[in-house]
Amino acid sequence: QVQLVESGGGLVQAGDSLRLSCAASGRTLSSYHMGWFRQAPAKEREFVAAITRSGDSTYYKDSVKGRFTMSRDNAKNTVYLQMSSLKPEDTAVYYCAARRYSAAYSSPSGYTYWGQGTQVTVSS
């Protein structure tokens, strides 16, 4: 009952910053816990970050802690992923996802709705 559209991806150099956005329609985003996942070529989809409905708690993959920040603006029905100090290993298609209830936040199977993805490429 919610549609998600990611934007903000692009080609950057190592050390640069990028902000991804995920805009929702159909239902208010405040009803959903949100997550960011990524998938690199020849690799499985992996968890990046998650945020609770109210934005009071966030969770991150260990390798992005201190570099990535997830946030949400429920009034705008949008969630964000601010990425800093980007590394070539961050290169992937990034997806946002939504779920109604708390569960294992790092598991893709726990999310009901997914966006189409946005490409992030980090060159050295």
Coordinates of C-alpha atoms in Angstrom, one line a residue:
Q1 CA 0.0 0.0 0.0
V2 CA 3.0 2.3 -0.2
Q3 CA 5.2 3.0 -3.3
L4 CA 8.8 3.9 -2.9
V5 CA 11.1 5.8 -5.3
E6 CA 14.8 6.3 -4.6
S7 CA 16.9 9.1 -6.1
G8 CA 20.3 10.8 -5.6
G9 CA 22.7 8.1 -6.8
G10 CA 25.6 8.9 -9.1
L11 CA 29.3 8.6 -9.9
V12 CA 31.6 10.1 -7.3
Q13 CA 35.2 9.8 -6.2
A14 CA 36.5 8.1 -3.0
G15 CA 36.2 10.5 -0.1
D16 CA 33.2 12.3 -1.5
S17 CA 29.7 12.6 -0.1
L18 CA 26.3 11.7 -1.5
R19 CA 22.7 11.9 -0.2
L20 CA 20.1 9.4 -1.2
S21 CA 16.4 10.0 -0.9
C22 CA 13.4 7.7 -0.8
A23 CA 10.0 9.3 -1.4
A24 CA 6.8 7.5 -0.6
S25 CA 3.3 7.7 -1.9
G26 CA 0.1 5.9 -1.3
R27 CA 0.3 5.8 2.5
T28 CA 2.0 8.0 5.1
L29 CA 5.5 6.9 5.8
S30 CA 5.1 7.3 9.5
S31 CA 3.3 3.9 9.5
Y32 CA 6.5 2.1 8.5
H33 CA 9.9 1.2 9.7
M34 CA 12.4 1.8 6.9
G35 CA 15.6 0.3 5.7
W36 CA 18.3 0.8 3.2
F37 CA 19.9 -2.2 1.4
R38 CA 22.5 -2.5 -1.3
Q39 CA 23.6 -5.0 -3.9
A40 CA 26.9 -5.0 -5.7
P41 CA 27.7 -7.0 -8.8
A42 CA 28.0 -10.7 -8.2
K43 CA 27.0 -10.2 -4.5
E44 CA 23.8 -10.8 -2.5
R45 CA 21.7 -7.9 -1.2
E46 CA 23.0 -6.7 2.1
F47 CA 21.7 -4.5 4.9
V48 CA 23.0 -1.0 5.2
A49 CA 20.8 1.0 7.7
A50 CA 17.4 1.0 9.3
I51 CA 15.3 3.5 11.2
T52 CA 12.2 3.2 13.3
R53 CA 8.8 4.7 12.5
S54 CA 9.3 7.8 14.7
G55 CA 13.0 8.1 13.9
D56 CA 14.0 7.5 17.5
S57 CA 16.4 4.7 16.7
T58 CA 18.8 3.9 13.9
Y59 CA 20.9 0.8 13.1
Y60 CA 23.8 0.4 10.7
K61 CA 26.0 -2.2 9.1
D62 CA 29.3 -2.1 11.0
S63 CA 31.4 -1.1 7.9
V64 CA 29.4 2.1 7.4
K65 CA 29.1 3.3 11.0
G66 CA 30.5 6.8 11.4
R67 CA 30.2 7.4 7.7
F68 CA 26.5 7.0 6.9
T69 CA 23.6 8.6 8.6
M70 CA 20.0 7.6 8.0
S71 CA 17.2 10.0 8.8
R72 CA 13.5 10.6 8.0
D73 CA 11.1 13.4 7.5
N74 CA 7.7 12.0 8.0
A75 CA 6.0 15.3 7.1
K76 CA 7.6 15.0 3.6
N77 CA 7.1 11.2 3.4
T78 CA 10.8 10.9 2.7
V79 CA 13.8 9.0 4.2
Y80 CA 17.4 9.8 3.5
L81 CA 20.8 8.2 3.6
Q82 CA 23.6 10.7 4.0
M83 CA 26.9 9.0 2.9
S84 CA 30.3 10.5 3.6
S85 CA 33.8 9.4 3.1
L86 CA 32.7 7.1 0.4
K87 CA 34.8 4.1 -0.6
P88 CA 35.0 2.0 -3.8
E89 CA 33.5 -0.9 -1.8
D90 CA 30.3 1.2 -1.3
T91 CA 29.6 0.8 -5.0
A92 CA 26.2 -0.9 -5.4
V93 CA 22.6 -0.4 -6.3
Y94 CA 20.9 1.0 -3.2
Y95 CA 17.3 0.1 -2.4
C96 CA 14.9 1.5 0.2
A97 CA 12.4 -0.7 1.8
A98 CA 9.4 -0.5 4.2
R99 CA 7.8 -2.7 6.8
R100 CA 4.9 -2.1 9.2
Y101 CA 6.3 -3.9 12.3
S102 CA 9.6 -4.3 14.1
A103 CA 11.4 -7.5 13.3
A104 CA 15.0 -8.5 12.3
Y105 CA 15.9 -5.2 10.8
S106 CA 18.8 -6.5 8.8
S107 CA 16.9 -9.2 7.0
P108 CA 15.5 -8.3 3.5
S109 CA 12.7 -10.9 4.1
G110 CA 11.3 -8.7 6.8
Y111 CA 10.4 -5.9 4.5
T112 CA 7.2 -5.8 2.4
Y113 CA 7.7 -2.9 0.0
W114 CA 10.8 -2.0 -2.1
G115 CA 11.9 0.8 -4.4
Q116 CA 13.4 0.3 -7.8
G117 CA 17.0 1.1 -6.7
T118 CA 19.5 3.9 -7.4
Q119 CA 23.1 3.3 -8.6
V120 CA 26.0 4.6 -6.5
T121 CA 29.4 4.2 -8.1
V122 CA 32.6 5.3 -6.2
S123 CA 35.8 5.5 -8.1
S124 CA 39.3 5.4 -6.6

